[in-house]
N, CA, C and O atoms as a DFTB+ gen file, in Angstrom:
524 C
 N C O
     1  1    -138.627     -96.222      -0.553
     2  2    -137.539     -95.562       0.116
     3  2    -136.269     -95.617      -0.725
     4  3    -135.554     -94.621      -0.839
     5  1    -135.984     -96.783      -1.319
     6  2    -134.792     -96.909      -2.140
     7  2    -134.881     -96.035      -3.377
     8  3    -133.872     -95.464      -3.792
     9  1    -136.069     -95.913      -3.983
    10  2    -136.232     -95.077      -5.166
    11  2    -136.018     -93.610      -4.815
    12  3    -135.392     -92.870      -5.574
    13  1    -136.539     -93.192      -3.661
    14  2    -136.390     -91.806      -3.232
    15  2    -134.911     -91.500      -2.940
    16  3    -134.420     -90.436      -3.318
    17  1    -134.205     -92.413      -2.277
    18  2    -132.778     -92.245      -1.991
    19  2    -131.986     -92.170      -3.299
    20  3    -131.088     -91.337      -3.426
    21  1    -132.304     -93.021      -4.263
    22  2    -131.626     -93.027      -5.551
    23  2    -131.866     -91.723      -6.286
    24  3    -130.947     -91.194      -6.912
    25  1    -133.103     -91.179      -6.225
    26  2    -133.421     -89.910      -6.898
    27  2    -132.641     -88.762      -6.268
    28  3    -132.110     -87.909      -6.978
    29  1    -132.569     -88.737      -4.939
    30  2    -131.822     -87.681      -4.246
    31  2    -130.324     -87.814      -4.561
    32  3    -129.645     -86.823      -4.827
    33  1    -129.836     -89.025      -4.525
    34  2    -128.420     -89.260      -4.807
    35  2    -128.065     -88.792      -6.223
    36  3    -127.046     -88.125      -6.407
    37  1    -128.881     -89.126      -7.218
    38  2    -128.621     -88.717      -8.597
    39  2    -128.724     -87.202      -8.759
    40  3    -127.956     -86.609      -9.516
    41  1    -129.662     -86.575      -8.059
    42  2    -129.797     -85.129      -8.120
    43  2    -128.553     -84.445      -7.542
    44  3    -128.023     -83.510      -8.142
    45  1    -128.100     -84.901      -6.407
    46  2    -126.900     -84.329      -5.786
    47  2    -125.682     -84.570      -6.682
    48  3    -124.861     -83.671      -6.860
    49  1    -125.562     -85.751      -7.236
    50  2    -124.454     -86.065      -8.129
    51  2    -124.476     -85.162      -9.356
    52  3    -123.425     -84.686      -9.785
    53  1    -125.638     -84.918      -9.921
    54  2    -125.785     -84.038     -11.073
    55  2    -125.387     -82.612     -10.714
    56  3    -124.713     -81.953     -11.505
    57  1    -125.778     -82.125      -9.564
    58  2    -125.419     -80.779      -9.120
    59  2    -123.905     -80.647      -8.900
    60  3    -123.299     -79.642      -9.270
    61  1    -123.330     -81.643      -8.315
    62  2    -121.884     -81.591      -8.037
    63  2    -121.086     -81.627      -9.344
    64  3    -120.138     -80.858      -9.500
    65  1    -121.445     -82.490     -10.269
    66  2    -120.676     -82.607     -11.508
    67  2    -120.824     -81.387     -12.397
    68  3    -119.881     -81.038     -13.107
    69  1    -121.967     -80.729     -12.383
    70  2    -122.133     -79.524     -13.194
    71  2    -121.458     -78.319     -12.564
    72  3    -121.202     -77.334     -13.256
    73  1    -121.166     -78.368     -11.287
    74  2    -120.506     -77.259     -10.618
    75  2    -118.984     -77.309     -10.784
    76  3    -118.310     -76.314     -10.516
    77  1    -118.430     -78.441     -11.218
    78  2    -116.986     -78.559     -11.396
    79  2    -116.545     -77.795     -12.638
    80  3    -117.290     -77.732     -13.616
    81  1    -115.348     -77.213     -12.617
    82  2    -114.868     -76.506     -13.809
    83  2    -114.647     -77.484     -14.956
    84  3    -114.168     -78.600     -14.760
    85  1    -115.005     -77.042     -16.149
    86  2    -114.933     -77.903     -17.319
    87  2    -113.546     -77.835     -17.959
    88  3    -113.079     -78.824     -18.522
    89  1    -112.896     -76.699     -17.881
    90  2    -111.616     -76.515     -18.558
    91  2    -110.465     -76.840     -17.620
    92  3    -109.974     -75.970     -16.900
    93  1    -110.054     -78.055     -17.631
    94  2    -108.905     -78.469     -16.836
    95  2    -107.677     -78.448     -17.737
    96  3    -107.707     -78.981     -18.846
    97  1    -106.621     -77.846     -17.272
    98  2    -105.391     -77.766     -18.062
    99  2    -104.753     -79.147     -18.148
   100  3    -104.795     -79.921     -17.192
   101  1    -104.155     -79.451     -19.311
   102  2    -103.486     -80.747     -19.404
   103  2    -102.296     -80.802     -18.462
   104  3    -101.631     -79.794     -18.221
   105  1    -102.042     -81.964     -17.947
   106  2    -100.950     -82.142     -16.994
   107  2     -99.623     -82.039     -17.724
   108  3     -99.414     -82.692     -18.747
   109  1     -98.725     -81.213     -17.194
   110  2     -97.407     -81.033     -17.789
   111  2     -96.358     -81.541     -16.820
   112  3     -96.538     -81.529     -15.602
   113  1     -95.266     -81.984     -17.399
   114  2     -94.163     -82.451     -16.561
   115  2     -93.462     -81.251     -15.936
   116  3     -93.062     -80.334     -16.653
   117  1     -93.308     -81.238     -14.639
   118  2     -92.609     -80.118     -14.008
   119  2     -91.119     -80.182     -14.317
   120  3     -90.571     -81.263     -14.537
   121  1     -90.468     -79.029     -14.332
   122  2     -89.020     -78.967     -14.555
   123  2     -88.321     -79.118     -13.230
   124  3     -88.429     -78.259     -12.355
   125  1     -87.625     -80.181     -13.089
   126  2     -86.878     -80.429     -11.864
   127  2     -85.435     -80.004     -12.064
   128  3     -84.955     -79.908     -13.194
   129  1     -84.762     -79.754     -10.980
   130  2     -83.355     -79.369     -11.051
   131  2     -82.527     -80.481     -11.691
   132  3     -81.502     -80.212     -12.316
   133  1     -82.965     -81.717     -11.537
   134  2     -82.212     -82.839     -12.087
   135  2     -82.518     -83.088     -13.560
   136  3     -81.842     -83.895     -14.198
   137  1     -83.528     -82.408     -14.112
   138  2     -83.891     -82.620     -15.508
   139  2     -82.780     -82.094     -16.412
   140  3     -82.248     -81.007     -16.186
   141  1     -82.436     -82.870     -17.433
   142  2     -81.377     -82.462     -18.341
   143  2     -81.943     -81.550     -19.422
   144  3     -83.051     -81.756     -19.917
   145  1     -81.158     -80.541     -19.773
   146  2     -81.545     -79.606     -20.824
   147  2     -80.656     -79.893     -22.028
   148  3     -79.431     -79.817     -21.939
   149  1     -81.277     -80.219     -23.141
   150  2     -80.535     -80.498     -24.361
   151  2     -81.008     -79.541     -25.446
   152  3     -82.075     -79.731     -26.031
   153  1     -80.222     -78.526     -25.707
   154  2     -80.539     -77.654     -26.827
   155  2     -79.299     -77.564     -27.697
   156  3     -78.184     -77.407     -27.200
   157  1     -79.503     -77.663     -28.963
   158  2     -78.400     -77.690     -29.921
   159  2     -78.181     -76.283     -30.464
   160  3     -79.120     -75.652     -30.950
   161  1     -76.952     -75.790     -30.384
   162  2     -76.680     -74.475     -30.956
   163  2     -76.701     -74.546     -32.480
   164  3     -76.603     -75.626     -33.062
   165  1     -76.827     -73.415     -33.102
   166  2     -76.790     -73.330     -34.556
   167  2     -75.994     -72.096     -34.935
   168  3     -75.848     -71.170     -34.137
   169  1     -75.485     -72.088     -36.148
   170  2     -74.799     -70.907     -36.658
   171  2     -75.852     -70.006     -37.281
   172  3     -76.527     -70.385     -38.239
   173  1     -75.981     -68.821     -36.729
   174  2     -76.979     -67.867     -37.219
   175  2     -76.516     -67.194     -38.507
   176  3     -77.280     -67.093     -39.467
   177  1     -75.259     -66.729     -38.526
   178  2     -74.754     -66.079     -39.737
   179  2     -73.231     -66.142     -39.761
   180  3     -72.572     -66.342     -38.741
   181  1     -72.700     -65.963     -40.970
   182  2     -71.257     -65.935     -41.187
   183  2     -70.956     -64.652     -41.949
   184  3     -71.575     -64.362     -42.972
   185  1     -69.983     -63.878     -41.427
   186  2     -69.594     -62.621     -42.073
   187  2     -68.109     -62.652     -42.376
   188  3     -67.304     -63.095     -41.556
   189  1     -67.749     -62.174     -43.573
   190  2     -66.343     -62.140     -43.964
   191  2     -65.898     -60.698     -44.113
   192  3     -66.537     -59.917     -44.818
   193  1     -64.807     -60.343     -43.452
   194  2     -64.209     -59.015     -43.555
   195  2     -63.055     -59.123     -44.543
   196  3     -61.999     -59.663     -44.213
   197  1     -63.254     -58.609     -45.757
   198  2     -62.238     -58.723     -46.806
   199  2     -60.954     -57.994     -46.453
   200  3     -59.861     -58.436     -46.807
   201  1     -61.090     -56.876     -45.753
   202  2     -59.919     -56.066     -45.399
   203  2     -58.968     -56.846     -44.497
   204  3     -57.762     -56.874     -44.741
   205  1     -59.510     -57.481     -43.452
   206  2     -58.689     -58.213     -42.480
   207  2     -58.599     -59.702     -42.776
   208  3     -57.877     -60.419     -42.084
   209  1     -59.316     -60.184     -43.787
   210  2     -59.382     -61.620     -44.108
   211  2     -59.854     -62.421     -42.901
   212  3     -59.359     -63.516     -42.633
   213  1     -60.825     -61.855     -42.173
   214  2     -61.373     -62.533     -40.990
   215  2     -62.792     -63.001     -41.245
   216  3     -63.597     -62.318     -41.877
   217  1     -63.067     -64.175     -40.738
   218  2     -64.398     -64.751     -40.807
   219  2     -64.997     -64.682     -39.411
   220  3     -64.357     -65.082     -38.438
   221  1     -66.220     -64.176     -39.307
   222  2     -66.921     -64.109     -38.026
   223  2     -68.120     -65.041     -38.099
   224  3     -68.969     -64.913     -38.981
   225  1     -68.180     -65.983     -37.158
   226  2     -69.271     -66.950     -37.070
   227  2     -70.091     -66.603     -35.835
   228  3     -69.585     -66.632     -34.713
   229  1     -71.369     -66.271     -36.053
   230  2     -72.261     -65.875     -34.960
   231  2     -73.233     -67.019     -34.698
   232  3     -73.904     -67.505     -35.608
   233  1     -73.297     -67.441     -33.430
   234  2     -74.195     -68.530     -33.038
   235  2     -75.573     -67.989     -32.671
   236  3     -75.724     -66.808     -32.357
   237  1     -76.564     -68.853     -32.712
   238  2     -77.948     -68.478     -32.405
   239  2     -78.175     -68.292     -30.910
   240  3     -79.187     -67.719     -30.506
   241  1     -77.257     -68.764     -30.096
   242  2     -77.379     -68.687     -28.648
   243  2     -75.981     -68.576     -28.050
   244  3     -74.988     -68.771     -28.751
   245  1     -75.901     -68.268     -26.781
   246  2     -74.604     -68.277     -26.111
   247  2     -74.129     -69.720     -26.020
   248  3     -74.918     -70.636     -25.791
   249  1     -72.824     -69.904     -26.204
   250  2     -72.284     -71.257     -26.256
   251  2     -71.109     -71.430     -25.308
   252  3     -70.505     -70.464     -24.842
   253  1     -70.809     -72.692     -25.039
   254  2     -69.590     -73.086     -24.328
   255  2     -68.735     -73.854     -25.317
   256  3     -69.255     -74.496     -26.229
   257  1     -67.430     -73.789     -25.138
   258  2     -66.498     -74.445     -26.045
   259  2     -65.768     -75.568     -25.312
   260  3     -65.436     -75.438     -24.134
   261  1     -65.525     -76.660     -26.011
   262  2     -64.731     -77.740     -25.432
   263  2     -63.250     -77.356     -25.511
   264  3     -62.875     -76.433     -26.233
   265  1     -62.433     -78.064     -24.772
   266  2     -60.987     -77.815     -24.817
   267  2     -60.434     -78.085     -26.209
   268  3     -59.443     -77.479     -26.619
   269  1     -61.072     -78.990     -26.929
   270  2     -60.603     -79.384     -28.258
   271  2     -61.385     -78.728     -29.386
   272  3     -61.404     -79.249     -30.501
   273  1     -62.027     -77.605     -29.124
   274  2     -62.822     -76.925     -30.147
   275  2     -61.929     -76.565     -31.333
   276  3     -60.802     -76.100     -31.163
   277  1     -62.455     -76.789     -32.533
   278  2     -61.710     -76.414     -33.736
   279  2     -62.677     -75.992     -34.825
   280  3     -63.872     -76.283     -34.773
   281  1     -62.128     -75.298     -35.813
   282  2     -62.928     -74.777     -36.916
   283  2     -62.311     -75.239     -38.232
   284  3     -61.092     -75.217     -38.403
   285  1     -63.173     -75.659     -39.162
   286  2     -62.732     -76.074     -40.485
   287  2     -63.562     -75.302     -41.510
   288  3     -64.782     -75.197     -41.382
   289  1     -62.886     -74.764     -42.526
   290  2     -63.575     -74.100     -43.639
   291  2     -63.238     -74.892     -44.897
   292  3     -62.070     -75.119     -45.210
   293  1     -64.294     -75.314     -45.620
   294  2     -64.117     -76.100     -46.841
   295  2     -64.716     -75.366     -48.029
   296  3     -65.722     -74.667     -47.903
   297  1     -64.081     -75.535     -49.191
   298  2     -64.663     -74.985     -50.410
   299  2     -65.682     -75.981     -50.961
   300  3     -65.929     -77.023     -50.355
   301  1     -66.272     -75.653     -52.114
   302  2     -67.329     -76.495     -52.689
   303  2     -66.813     -77.877     -53.092
   304  3     -67.597     -78.823     -53.176
   305  1     -65.505     -78.009     -53.344
   306  2     -64.923     -79.303     -53.724
   307  2     -64.496     -80.132     -52.519
   308  3     -64.072     -81.277     -52.675
   309  1     -64.604     -79.564     -51.316
   310  2     -64.217     -80.291     -50.112
   311  2     -62.806     -80.006     -49.645
   312  3     -62.358     -80.583     -48.654
   313  1     -62.088     -79.120     -50.344
   314  2     -60.732     -78.756     -49.934
   315  2     -60.788     -77.916     -48.668
   316  3     -61.619     -77.014     -48.556
   317  1     -59.908     -78.205     -47.713
   318  2     -59.863     -77.491     -46.440
   319  2     -58.939     -76.286     -46.588
   320  3     -57.815     -76.409     -47.075
   321  1     -59.428     -75.113     -46.159
   322  2     -58.640     -73.883     -46.211
   323  2     -57.921     -73.657     -44.898
   324  3     -58.356     -74.134     -43.850
   325  1     -56.816     -72.924     -44.960
   326  2     -56.016     -72.665     -43.764
   327  2     -56.682     -71.586     -42.916
   328  3     -57.065     -70.529     -43.416
   329  1     -56.812     -71.878     -41.617
   330  2     -57.395     -70.917     -40.679
   331  2     -56.365     -70.538     -39.634
   332  3     -55.435     -71.297     -39.360
   333  1     -56.536     -69.355     -39.050
   334  2     -55.615     -68.872     -38.027
   335  2     -56.186     -69.006     -36.631
   336  3     -57.142     -69.743     -36.388
   337  1     -55.563     -68.262     -35.714
   338  2     -55.960     -68.274     -34.303
   339  2     -57.429     -67.877     -34.155
   340  3     -57.910     -66.974     -34.840
   341  1     -58.125     -68.556     -33.262
   342  2     -59.558     -68.327     -33.062
   343  2     -59.761     -67.454     -31.834
   344  3     -59.290     -67.780     -30.745
   345  1     -60.467     -66.339     -32.019
   346  2     -60.887     -65.491     -30.897
   347  2     -62.308     -65.883     -30.540
   348  3     -63.202     -65.830     -31.385
   349  1     -62.524     -66.279     -29.288
   350  2     -63.828     -66.773     -28.840
   351  2     -64.557     -65.712     -28.027
   352  3     -63.951     -64.953     -27.271
   353  1     -65.855     -65.681     -28.200
   354  2     -66.742     -64.866     -27.382
   355  2     -67.891     -65.778     -26.972
   356  3     -67.948     -66.927     -27.409
   357  1     -68.810     -65.287     -26.140
   358  2     -69.881     -66.170     -25.675
   359  2     -70.919     -66.513     -26.740
   360  3     -71.681     -67.464     -26.567
   361  1     -70.965     -65.754     -27.840
   362  2     -71.924     -66.099     -28.886
   363  2     -71.333     -66.011     -30.297
   364  3     -72.070     -66.109     -31.278
   365  1     -70.005     -65.827     -30.410
   366  2     -69.385     -65.807     -31.731
   367  2     -67.899     -66.142     -31.650
   368  3     -67.290     -66.123     -30.580
   369  1     -67.342     -66.446     -32.810
   370  2     -65.898     -66.660     -32.929
   371  2     -65.418     -65.890     -34.156
   372  3     -66.174     -65.680     -35.105
   373  1     -64.154     -65.472     -34.125
   374  2     -63.528     -64.794     -35.253
   375  2     -62.167     -65.426     -35.490
   376  3     -61.462     -65.785     -34.547
   377  1     -61.805     -65.558     -36.765
   378  2     -60.512     -66.121     -37.106
   379  2     -60.147     -65.720     -38.527
   380  3     -61.014     -65.423     -39.349
   381  1     -58.853     -65.717     -38.799
   382  2     -58.372     -65.424     -40.141
   383  2     -58.458     -66.694     -40.977
   384  3     -58.266     -67.803     -40.478
   385  1     -58.753     -66.503     -42.270
   386  2     -58.797     -67.627     -43.201
   387  2     -58.232     -67.147     -44.532
   388  3     -58.544     -66.048     -44.990
   389  1     -57.406     -67.974     -45.143
   390  2     -56.807     -67.598     -46.420
   391  2     -57.379     -68.438     -47.546
   392  3     -57.750     -69.596     -47.353
   393  1     -57.444     -67.838     -48.723
   394  2     -57.877     -68.567     -49.911
   395  2     -59.326     -68.397     -50.299
   396  3     -59.771     -69.028     -51.258
   397  1     -60.087     -67.567     -49.592
   398  2     -61.491     -67.345     -49.966
   399  2     -61.546     -66.473     -51.212
   400  3     -60.812     -65.491     -51.318
   401  1     -62.411     -66.826     -52.152
   402  2     -62.536     -66.081     -53.405
   403  2     -63.965     -65.596     -53.574
   404  3     -64.918     -66.302     -53.245
   405  1     -64.098     -64.386     -54.088
   406  2     -65.403     -63.752     -54.306
   407  2     -66.251     -64.582     -55.277
   408  3     -65.758     -65.066     -56.296
   409  1     -67.542     -64.736     -54.938
   410  2     -68.474     -65.455     -55.806
   411  2     -68.483     -66.963     -55.610
   412  3     -69.141     -67.679     -56.365
   413  1     -67.773     -67.450     -54.622
   414  2     -67.713     -68.890     -54.383
   415  2     -68.423     -69.257     -53.085
   416  3     -68.584     -68.421     -52.196
   417  1     -68.848     -70.522     -52.985
   418  2     -69.526     -71.029     -51.788
   419  2     -68.552     -71.815     -50.923
   420  3     -67.659     -72.497     -51.424
   421  1     -68.744     -71.704     -49.620
   422  2     -67.903     -72.388     -48.643
   423  2     -68.790     -72.921     -47.524
   424  3     -69.946     -72.523     -47.379
   425  1     -68.222     -73.828     -46.738
   426  2     -68.903     -74.344     -45.561
   427  2     -67.970     -74.199     -44.374
   428  3     -66.802     -74.583     -44.436
   429  1     -68.497     -73.640     -43.288
   430  2     -67.725     -73.555     -42.048
   431  2     -68.302     -74.584     -41.084
   432  3     -69.518     -74.692     -40.923
   433  1     -67.408     -75.341     -40.444
   434  2     -67.808     -76.355     -39.470
   435  2     -67.090     -76.045     -38.166
   436  3     -65.866     -75.918     -38.133
   437  1     -67.861     -75.924     -37.093
   438  2     -67.290     -75.673     -35.770
   439  2     -67.516     -76.934     -34.941
   440  3     -68.654     -77.332     -34.692
   441  1     -66.425     -77.552     -34.520
   442  2     -66.469     -78.771     -33.713
   443  2     -66.264     -78.413     -32.243
   444  3     -65.381     -77.618     -31.920
   445  1     -67.065     -78.987     -31.355
   446  2     -66.853     -78.840     -29.916
   447  2     -67.553     -77.649     -29.295
   448  3     -66.939     -76.895     -28.539
   449  1     -68.840     -77.465     -29.604
   450  2     -69.628     -76.407     -28.966
   451  2     -70.917     -77.004     -28.414
   452  3     -71.387     -78.046     -28.870
   453  1     -71.470     -76.323     -27.430
   454  2     -72.799     -76.672     -26.934
   455  2     -73.430     -75.410     -26.371
   456  3     -72.732     -74.473     -25.981
   457  1     -74.738     -75.395     -26.332
   458  2     -75.461     -74.236     -25.810
   459  2     -75.137     -74.054     -24.337
   460  3     -75.082     -75.019     -23.575
   461  1     -74.925     -72.818     -23.952
   462  2     -74.637     -72.537     -22.536
   463  2     -75.838     -72.981     -21.705
   464  3     -76.980     -72.678     -22.051
   465  1     -75.586     -73.689     -20.621
   466  2     -76.653     -74.195     -19.759
   467  2     -77.146     -75.569     -20.159
   468  3     -77.967     -76.161     -19.458
   469  1     -76.659     -76.086     -21.273
   470  2     -77.080     -77.402     -21.732
   471  2     -76.281     -78.484     -21.021
   472  3     -75.089     -78.321     -20.765
   473  1     -76.943     -79.585     -20.706
   474  2     -76.277     -80.733     -20.106
   475  2     -75.834     -81.731     -21.166
   476  3     -75.243     -82.764     -20.850
   477  1     -76.123     -81.419     -22.418
   478  2     -75.800     -82.346     -23.500
   479  2     -74.322     -82.364     -23.827
   480  3     -73.523     -81.659     -23.210
   481  1     -73.973     -83.178     -24.802
   482  2     -72.590     -83.316     -25.249
   483  2     -72.202     -82.151     -26.160
   484  3     -73.058     -81.447     -26.696
   485  1     -70.908     -81.971     -26.316
   486  2     -70.416     -81.014     -27.289
   487  2     -70.693     -81.577     -28.673
   488  3     -70.554     -82.780     -28.895
   489  1     -71.083     -80.714     -29.605
   490  2     -71.471     -81.142     -30.940
   491  2     -70.736     -80.311     -31.983
   492  3     -70.002     -79.381     -31.649
   493  1     -70.939     -80.654     -33.234
   494  2     -70.426     -79.841     -34.331
   495  2     -71.610     -79.184     -35.030
   496  3     -72.682     -79.776     -35.156
   497  1     -71.400     -77.959     -35.480
   498  2     -72.425     -77.233     -36.227
   499  2     -71.782     -76.684     -37.493
   500  3     -70.588     -76.385     -37.511
   501  1     -72.574     -76.553     -38.546
   502  2     -72.014     -76.073     -39.802
   503  2     -73.002     -75.150     -40.502
   504  3     -74.200     -75.147     -40.218
   505  1     -72.456     -74.369     -41.426
   506  2     -73.300     -73.469     -42.208
   507  2     -72.597     -73.193     -43.535
   508  3     -71.387     -72.970     -43.581
   509  1     -73.375     -73.212     -44.599
   510  2     -72.863     -72.882     -45.920
   511  2     -72.995     -71.375     -46.101
   512  3     -73.993     -70.781     -45.692
   513  1     -71.988     -70.760     -46.713
   514  2     -72.024     -69.320     -46.944
   515  2     -71.334     -68.999     -48.271
   516  3     -70.628     -69.836     -48.834
   517  1     -71.544     -67.799     -48.753
   518  2     -70.962     -67.359     -50.014
   519  2     -70.250     -66.036     -49.808
   520  3     -70.711     -65.185     -49.048
   521  1     -69.141     -65.868     -50.478
   522  2     -68.370     -64.622     -50.396
   523  2     -68.739     -63.743     -51.577
   524  3     -68.211     -62.640     -51.714
């Protein structure tokens, strides 16, 4: 009797296990409203308008600016160039800069930005460019 019960039990167990789906998706963490989003913005491109002496910095995503946001432009030797008033948009900034020379490399650093919708801190981003 015990052997017959064991045989039936194993047969039923075999049928049940083979009927279960084999491809189970890996468990992923659900996104909760309280989950923090940390994405770092980047400078996608820098364009210089020689006519107006304006530099346009375009970000890779829409950004928010801190109250203390500032921009610094440095030449290859580390000298800081004079910049003017900054016009802000949701994904770019424009400002006048003096002293840029054709054929030279510069670095623009934007302090106090973060990706829109991010819960992270304001950060600085930079990009090297050539005129």
